[in-house]
PDB file of C-alpha atoms and ligand atoms in Angstrom:
ATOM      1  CA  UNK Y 473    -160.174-173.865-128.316  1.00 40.00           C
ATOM      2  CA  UNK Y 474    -158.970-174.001-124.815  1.00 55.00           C
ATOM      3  CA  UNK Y 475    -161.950-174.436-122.160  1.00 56.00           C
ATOM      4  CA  UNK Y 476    -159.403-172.124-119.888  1.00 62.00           C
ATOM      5  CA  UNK Y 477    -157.835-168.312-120.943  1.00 61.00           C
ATOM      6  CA  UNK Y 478    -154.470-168.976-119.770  1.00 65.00           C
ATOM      7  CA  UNK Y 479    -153.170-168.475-123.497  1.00 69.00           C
ATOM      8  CA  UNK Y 480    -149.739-168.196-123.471  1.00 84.00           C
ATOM      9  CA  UNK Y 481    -148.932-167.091-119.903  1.00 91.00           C
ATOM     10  CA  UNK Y 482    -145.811-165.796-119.039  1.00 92.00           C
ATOM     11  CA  UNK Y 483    -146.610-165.022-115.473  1.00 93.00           C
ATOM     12  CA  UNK Y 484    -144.093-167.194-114.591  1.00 95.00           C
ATOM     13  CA  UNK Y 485    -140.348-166.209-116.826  1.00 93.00           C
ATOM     14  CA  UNK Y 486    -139.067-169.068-115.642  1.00 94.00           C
ATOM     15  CA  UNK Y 487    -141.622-172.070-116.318  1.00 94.00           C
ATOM     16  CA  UNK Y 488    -142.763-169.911-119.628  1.00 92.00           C
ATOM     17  CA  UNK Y 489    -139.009-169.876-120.839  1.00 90.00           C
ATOM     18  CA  UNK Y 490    -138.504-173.610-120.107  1.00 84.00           C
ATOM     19  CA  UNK Y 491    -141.891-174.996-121.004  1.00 87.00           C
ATOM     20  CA  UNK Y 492    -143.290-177.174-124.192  1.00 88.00           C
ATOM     21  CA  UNK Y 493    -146.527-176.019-123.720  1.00 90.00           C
ATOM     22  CA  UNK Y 494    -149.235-175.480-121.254  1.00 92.00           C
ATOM     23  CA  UNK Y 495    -150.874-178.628-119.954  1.00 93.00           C
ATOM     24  CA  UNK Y 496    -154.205-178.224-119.340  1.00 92.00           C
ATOM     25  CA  UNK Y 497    -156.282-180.511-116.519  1.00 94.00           C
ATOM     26  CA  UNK Y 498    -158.734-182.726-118.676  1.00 96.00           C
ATOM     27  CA  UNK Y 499    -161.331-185.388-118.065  1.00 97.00           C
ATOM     28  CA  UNK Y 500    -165.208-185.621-117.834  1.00 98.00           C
ATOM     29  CA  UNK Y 501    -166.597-181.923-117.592  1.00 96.00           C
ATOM     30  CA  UNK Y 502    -169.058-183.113-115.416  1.00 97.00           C
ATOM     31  CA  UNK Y 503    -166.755-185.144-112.932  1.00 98.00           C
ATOM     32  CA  UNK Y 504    -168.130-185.332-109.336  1.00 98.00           C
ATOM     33  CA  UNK Y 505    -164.142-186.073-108.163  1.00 98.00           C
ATOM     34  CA  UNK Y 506    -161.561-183.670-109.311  1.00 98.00           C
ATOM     35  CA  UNK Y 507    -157.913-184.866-108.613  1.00 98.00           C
ATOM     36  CA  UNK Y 508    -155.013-182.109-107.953  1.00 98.00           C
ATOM     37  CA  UNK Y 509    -151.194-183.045-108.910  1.00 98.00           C
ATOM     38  CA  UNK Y 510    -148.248-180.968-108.363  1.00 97.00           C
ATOM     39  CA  UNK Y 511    -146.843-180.207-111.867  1.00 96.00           C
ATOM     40  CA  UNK Y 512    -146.867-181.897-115.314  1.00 95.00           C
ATOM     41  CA  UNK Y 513    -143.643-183.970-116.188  1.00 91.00           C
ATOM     42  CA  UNK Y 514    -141.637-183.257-119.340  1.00 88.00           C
ATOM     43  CA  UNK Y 515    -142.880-186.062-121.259  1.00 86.00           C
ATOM     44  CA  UNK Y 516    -146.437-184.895-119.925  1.00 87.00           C
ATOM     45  CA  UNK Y 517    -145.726-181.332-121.601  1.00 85.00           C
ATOM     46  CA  UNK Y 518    -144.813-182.992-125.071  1.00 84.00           C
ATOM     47  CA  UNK Y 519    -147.428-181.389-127.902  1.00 83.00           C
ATOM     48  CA  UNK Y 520    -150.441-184.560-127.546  1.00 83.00           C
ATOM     49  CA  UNK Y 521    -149.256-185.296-123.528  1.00 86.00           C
ATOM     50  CA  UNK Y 522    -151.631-185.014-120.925  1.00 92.00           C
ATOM     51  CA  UNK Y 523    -151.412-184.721-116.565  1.00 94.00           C
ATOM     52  CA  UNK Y 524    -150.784-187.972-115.199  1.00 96.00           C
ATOM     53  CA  UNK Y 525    -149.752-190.220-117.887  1.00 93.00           C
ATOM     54  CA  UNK Y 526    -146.301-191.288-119.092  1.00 86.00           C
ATOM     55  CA  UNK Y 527    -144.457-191.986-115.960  1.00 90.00           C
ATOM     56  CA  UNK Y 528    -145.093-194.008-112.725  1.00 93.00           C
ATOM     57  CA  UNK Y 529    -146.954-191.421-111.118  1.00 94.00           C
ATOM     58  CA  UNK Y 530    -148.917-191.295-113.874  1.00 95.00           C
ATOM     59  CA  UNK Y 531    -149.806-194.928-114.389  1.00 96.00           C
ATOM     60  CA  UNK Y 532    -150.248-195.268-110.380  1.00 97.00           C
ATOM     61  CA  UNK Y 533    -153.058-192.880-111.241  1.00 98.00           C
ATOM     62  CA  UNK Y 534    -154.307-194.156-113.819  1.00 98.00           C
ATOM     63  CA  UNK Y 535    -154.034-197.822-112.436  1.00 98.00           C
ATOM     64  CA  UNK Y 536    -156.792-196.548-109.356  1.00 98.00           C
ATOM     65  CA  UNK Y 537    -158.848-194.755-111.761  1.00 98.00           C
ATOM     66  CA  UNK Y 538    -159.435-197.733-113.605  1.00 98.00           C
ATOM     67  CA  UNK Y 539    -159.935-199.439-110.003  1.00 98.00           C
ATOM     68  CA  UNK Y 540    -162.852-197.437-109.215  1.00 98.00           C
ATOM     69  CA  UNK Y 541    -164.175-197.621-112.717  1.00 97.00           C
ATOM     70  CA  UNK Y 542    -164.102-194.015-113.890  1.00 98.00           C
ATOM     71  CA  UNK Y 543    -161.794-194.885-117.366  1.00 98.00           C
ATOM     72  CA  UNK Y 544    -162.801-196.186-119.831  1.00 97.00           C
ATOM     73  CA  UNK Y 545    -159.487-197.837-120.442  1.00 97.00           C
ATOM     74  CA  UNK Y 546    -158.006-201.169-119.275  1.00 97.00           C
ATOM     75  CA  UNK Y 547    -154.287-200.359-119.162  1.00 97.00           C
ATOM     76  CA  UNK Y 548    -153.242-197.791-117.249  1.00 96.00           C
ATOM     77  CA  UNK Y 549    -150.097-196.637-119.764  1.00 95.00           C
ATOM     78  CA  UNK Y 550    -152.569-195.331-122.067  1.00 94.00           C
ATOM     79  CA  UNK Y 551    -151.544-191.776-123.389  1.00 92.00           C
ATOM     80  CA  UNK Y 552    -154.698-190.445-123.959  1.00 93.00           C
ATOM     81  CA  UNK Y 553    -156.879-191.632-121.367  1.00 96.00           C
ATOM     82  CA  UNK Y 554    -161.085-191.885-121.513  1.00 97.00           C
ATOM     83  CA  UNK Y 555    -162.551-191.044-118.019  1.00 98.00           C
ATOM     84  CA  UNK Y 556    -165.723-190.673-116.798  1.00 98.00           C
ATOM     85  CA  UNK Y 557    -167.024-188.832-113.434  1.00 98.00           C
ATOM     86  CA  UNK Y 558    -163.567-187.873-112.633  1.00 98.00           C
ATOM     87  CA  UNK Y 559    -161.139-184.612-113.804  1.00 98.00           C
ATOM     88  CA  UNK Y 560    -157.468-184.447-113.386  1.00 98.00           C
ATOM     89  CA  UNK Y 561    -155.301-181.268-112.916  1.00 97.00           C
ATOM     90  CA  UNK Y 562    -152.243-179.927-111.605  1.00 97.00           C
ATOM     91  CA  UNK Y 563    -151.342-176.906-109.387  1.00 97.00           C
ATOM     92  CA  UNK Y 564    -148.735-175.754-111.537  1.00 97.00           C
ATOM     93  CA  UNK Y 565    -149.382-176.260-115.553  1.00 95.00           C
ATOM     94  CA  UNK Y 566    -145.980-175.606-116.988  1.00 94.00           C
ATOM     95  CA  UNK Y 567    -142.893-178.568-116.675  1.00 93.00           C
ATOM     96  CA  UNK Y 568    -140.739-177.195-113.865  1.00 94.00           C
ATOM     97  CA  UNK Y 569    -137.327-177.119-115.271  1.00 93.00           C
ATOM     98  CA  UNK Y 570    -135.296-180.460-114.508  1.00 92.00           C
ATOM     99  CA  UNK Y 571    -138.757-181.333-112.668  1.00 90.00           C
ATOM    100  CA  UNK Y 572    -138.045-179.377-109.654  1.00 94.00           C
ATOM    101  CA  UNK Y 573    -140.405-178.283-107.235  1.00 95.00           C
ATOM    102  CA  UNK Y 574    -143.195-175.629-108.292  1.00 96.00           C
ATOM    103  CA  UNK Y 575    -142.417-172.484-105.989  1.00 96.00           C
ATOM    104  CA  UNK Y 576    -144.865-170.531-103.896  1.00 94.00           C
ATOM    105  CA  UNK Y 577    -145.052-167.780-106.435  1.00 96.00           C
ATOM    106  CA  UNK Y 578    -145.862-170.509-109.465  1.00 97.00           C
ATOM    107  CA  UNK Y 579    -148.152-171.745-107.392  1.00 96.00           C
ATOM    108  CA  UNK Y 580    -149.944-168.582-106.711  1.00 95.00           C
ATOM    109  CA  UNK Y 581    -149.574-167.568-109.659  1.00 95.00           C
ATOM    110  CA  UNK Y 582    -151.308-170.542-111.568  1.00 95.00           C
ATOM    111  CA  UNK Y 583    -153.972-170.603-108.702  1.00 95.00           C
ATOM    112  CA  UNK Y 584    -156.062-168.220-111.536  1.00 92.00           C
ATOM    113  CA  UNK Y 585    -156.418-171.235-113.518  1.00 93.00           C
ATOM    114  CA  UNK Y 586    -157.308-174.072-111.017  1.00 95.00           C
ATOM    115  CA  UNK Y 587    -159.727-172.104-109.955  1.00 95.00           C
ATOM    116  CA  UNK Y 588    -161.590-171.269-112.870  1.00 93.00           C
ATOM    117  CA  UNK Y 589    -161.721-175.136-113.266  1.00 94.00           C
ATOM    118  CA  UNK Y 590    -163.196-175.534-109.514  1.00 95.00           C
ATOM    119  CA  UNK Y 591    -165.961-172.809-110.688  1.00 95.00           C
ATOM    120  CA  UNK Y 592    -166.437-174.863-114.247  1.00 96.00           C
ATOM    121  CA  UNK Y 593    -166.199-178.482-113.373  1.00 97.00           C
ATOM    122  CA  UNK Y 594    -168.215-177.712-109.871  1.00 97.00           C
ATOM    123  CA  UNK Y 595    -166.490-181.120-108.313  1.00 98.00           C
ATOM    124  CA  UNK Y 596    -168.023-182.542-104.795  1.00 98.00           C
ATOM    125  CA  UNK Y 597    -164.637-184.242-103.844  1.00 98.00           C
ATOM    126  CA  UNK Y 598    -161.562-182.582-104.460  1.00 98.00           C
ATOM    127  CA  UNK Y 599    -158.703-184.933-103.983  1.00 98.00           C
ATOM    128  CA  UNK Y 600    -155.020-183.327-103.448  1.00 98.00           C
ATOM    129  CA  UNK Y 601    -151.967-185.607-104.533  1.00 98.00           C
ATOM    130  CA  UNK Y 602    -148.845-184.135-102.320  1.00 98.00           C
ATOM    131  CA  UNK Y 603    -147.980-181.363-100.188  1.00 97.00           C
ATOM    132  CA  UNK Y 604    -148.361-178.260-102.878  1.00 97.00           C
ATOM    133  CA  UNK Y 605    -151.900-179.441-104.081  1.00 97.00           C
ATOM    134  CA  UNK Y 606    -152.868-179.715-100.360  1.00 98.00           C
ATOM    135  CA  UNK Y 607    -151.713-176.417 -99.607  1.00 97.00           C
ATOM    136  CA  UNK Y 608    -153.403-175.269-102.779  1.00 97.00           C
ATOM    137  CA  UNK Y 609    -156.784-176.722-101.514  1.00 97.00           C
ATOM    138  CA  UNK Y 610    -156.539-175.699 -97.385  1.00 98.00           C
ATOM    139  CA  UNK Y 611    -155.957-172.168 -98.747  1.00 97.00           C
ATOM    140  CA  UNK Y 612    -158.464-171.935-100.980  1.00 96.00           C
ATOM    141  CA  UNK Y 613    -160.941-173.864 -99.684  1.00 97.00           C
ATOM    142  CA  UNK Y 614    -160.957-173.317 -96.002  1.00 98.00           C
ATOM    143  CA  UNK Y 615    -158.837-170.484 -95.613  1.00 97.00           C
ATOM    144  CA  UNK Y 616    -156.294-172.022 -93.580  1.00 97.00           C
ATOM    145  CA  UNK Y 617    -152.577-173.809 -93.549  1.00 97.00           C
ATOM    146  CA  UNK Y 618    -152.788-177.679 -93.926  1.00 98.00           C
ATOM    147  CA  UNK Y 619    -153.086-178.765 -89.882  1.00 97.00           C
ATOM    148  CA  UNK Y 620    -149.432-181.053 -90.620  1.00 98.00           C
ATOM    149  CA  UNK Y 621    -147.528-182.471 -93.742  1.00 97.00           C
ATOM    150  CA  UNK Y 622    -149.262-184.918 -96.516  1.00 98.00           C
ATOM    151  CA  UNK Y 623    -147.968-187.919 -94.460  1.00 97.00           C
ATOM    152  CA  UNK Y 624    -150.304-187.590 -91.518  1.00 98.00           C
ATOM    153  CA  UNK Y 625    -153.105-186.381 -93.874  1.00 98.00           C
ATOM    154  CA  UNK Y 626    -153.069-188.822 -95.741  1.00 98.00           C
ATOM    155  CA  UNK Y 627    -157.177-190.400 -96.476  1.00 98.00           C
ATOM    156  CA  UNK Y 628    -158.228-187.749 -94.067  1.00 98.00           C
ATOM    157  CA  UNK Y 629    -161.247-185.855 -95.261  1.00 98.00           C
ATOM    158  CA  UNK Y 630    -162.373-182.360 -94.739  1.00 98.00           C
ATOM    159  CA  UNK Y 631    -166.330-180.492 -95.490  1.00 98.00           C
ATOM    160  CA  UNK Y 632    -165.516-177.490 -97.493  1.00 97.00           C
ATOM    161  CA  UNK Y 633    -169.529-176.082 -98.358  1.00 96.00           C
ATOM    162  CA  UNK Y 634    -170.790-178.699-100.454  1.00 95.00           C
ATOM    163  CA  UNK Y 635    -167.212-179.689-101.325  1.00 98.00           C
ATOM    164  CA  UNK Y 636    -165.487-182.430 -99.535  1.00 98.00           C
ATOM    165  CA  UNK Y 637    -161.351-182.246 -99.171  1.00 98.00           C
ATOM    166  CA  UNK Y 638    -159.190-185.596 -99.293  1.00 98.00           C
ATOM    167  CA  UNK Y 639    -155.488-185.258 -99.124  1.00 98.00           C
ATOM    168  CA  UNK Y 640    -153.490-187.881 -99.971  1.00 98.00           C
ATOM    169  CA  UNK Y 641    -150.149-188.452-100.692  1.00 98.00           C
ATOM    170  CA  UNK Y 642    -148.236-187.811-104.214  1.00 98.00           C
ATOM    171  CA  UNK Y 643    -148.258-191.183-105.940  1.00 97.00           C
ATOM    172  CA  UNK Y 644    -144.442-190.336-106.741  1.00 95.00           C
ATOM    173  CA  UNK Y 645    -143.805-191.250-103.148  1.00 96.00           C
ATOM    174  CA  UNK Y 646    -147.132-193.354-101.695  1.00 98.00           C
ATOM    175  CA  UNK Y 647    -146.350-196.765-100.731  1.00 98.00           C
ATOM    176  CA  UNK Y 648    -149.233-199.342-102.080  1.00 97.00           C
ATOM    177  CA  UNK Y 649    -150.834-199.106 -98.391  1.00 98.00           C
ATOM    178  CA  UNK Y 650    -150.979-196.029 -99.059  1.00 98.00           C
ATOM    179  CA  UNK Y 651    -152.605-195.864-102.726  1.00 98.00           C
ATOM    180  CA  UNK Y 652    -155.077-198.992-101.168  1.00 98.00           C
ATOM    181  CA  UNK Y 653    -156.269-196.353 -98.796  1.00 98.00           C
ATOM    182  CA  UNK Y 654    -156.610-193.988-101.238  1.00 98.00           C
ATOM    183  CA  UNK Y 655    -158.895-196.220-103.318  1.00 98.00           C
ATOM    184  CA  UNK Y 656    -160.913-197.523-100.049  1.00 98.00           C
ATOM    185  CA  UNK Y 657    -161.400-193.882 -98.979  1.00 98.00           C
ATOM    186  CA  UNK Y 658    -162.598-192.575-102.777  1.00 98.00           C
ATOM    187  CA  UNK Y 659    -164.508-195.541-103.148  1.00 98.00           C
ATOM    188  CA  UNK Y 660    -166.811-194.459-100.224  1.00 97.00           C
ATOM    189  CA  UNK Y 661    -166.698-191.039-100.796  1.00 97.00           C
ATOM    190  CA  UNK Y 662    -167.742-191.253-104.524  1.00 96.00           C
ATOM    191  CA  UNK Y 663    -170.486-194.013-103.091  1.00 94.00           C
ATOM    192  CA  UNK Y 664    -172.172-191.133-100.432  1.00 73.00           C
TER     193      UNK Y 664
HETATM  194  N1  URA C1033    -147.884-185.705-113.500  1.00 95.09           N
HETATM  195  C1  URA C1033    -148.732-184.693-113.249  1.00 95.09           C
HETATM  196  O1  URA C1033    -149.442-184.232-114.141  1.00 95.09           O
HETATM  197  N2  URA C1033    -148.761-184.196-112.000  1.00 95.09           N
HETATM  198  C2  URA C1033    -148.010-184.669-111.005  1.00 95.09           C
HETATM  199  O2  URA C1033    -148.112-184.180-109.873  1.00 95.09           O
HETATM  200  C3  URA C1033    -147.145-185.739-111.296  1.00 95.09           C
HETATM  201  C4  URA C1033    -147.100-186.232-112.544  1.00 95.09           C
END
């Protein structure tokens, strides 16, 4: 039974013609850190794939996940990862086709469904991966345009109610500086 009512959307013709399936964010239900991707990859989409495994971005996530001890795994290619404190998710939950871009409308349109995550999982950090998820999270959580690109965001933090922002950059394109800040700067927030 799916924890979200997105059945078989078809709010986007394009991502609902292409798609395997609907991927679904997943995780510990009671996760203090929610993460926010762009889109699921195509081998993401495949019937028993899940957000953020099967590719490099995937593993890069997975990799700093085990880091800061919320999986229970100890490789970070595992296709069905155990985590604990943590939930992952994507913007968009359909496979782009040919992995392009999610556009504004899929975004909007999919916003439904992230949000009704926000309001189940009730996560104190929300952490975006990339420019889509962090224009996602400005909008929806402070009402406003991302001050500059992902780049110059990146390990910045920002008080949202009770909810603390972090925007990073998509792992698809971080260089390890990059994910090491991303650990340091989780590492203390998830300490606080
Ligand atoms: N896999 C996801 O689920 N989301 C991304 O943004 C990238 C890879």
């Amino acid at each position: 039974m799916p924890l979200f009512p997105d059945g078989e959307c078809t709010r986007c013709p394009a991502l609902a013609a292409n798609r395997q399936r609907i991927v679904r964010g997943y995780g510990d239900p009671q996760a203090r850190l929610m993460i926010v991707g762009e889109a699921p990859g195509y081998l993401e989409a495949r019937p028993d794939g899940r957000a953020f495994t099967g590719d490099r971005s995937g593993r890069r996530v997975q990799k700093l996940l085990i880091a800061l001890g919320m999986s229970e795994e100890t490789d970070p290619a595992v296709e069905t990862p155990r985590l604990r404190g943590v939930w992952l998710t994507n913007v968009v939950r359909c496979n782009p086709p040919g992995n392009r871009n999610p556009t504004p409308a899929e975004v909007a349109n999919c916003a439904l469904f992230l949000c009704a995550e926000m309001e189940a999982i009730k996560p104190k950090v929300v952490a975006t991966l990339g420019n889509f998820a962090a224009r996602w999270a400005f909008g929806e959580l402070l009402g406003q345009e991302p001050p500059a690109g992902v780049r110059a965001l990146h390990g910045q933090t920002w008080r949202a109610g009770d909810v603390t922002l972090l925007c990073l950059v998509h792992p698809a394109r971080a260089s390890n500086a990059q994910i090491a800040v991303a650990e340091q700067v989780l590492r203390s927030l998830l300490a606080g």
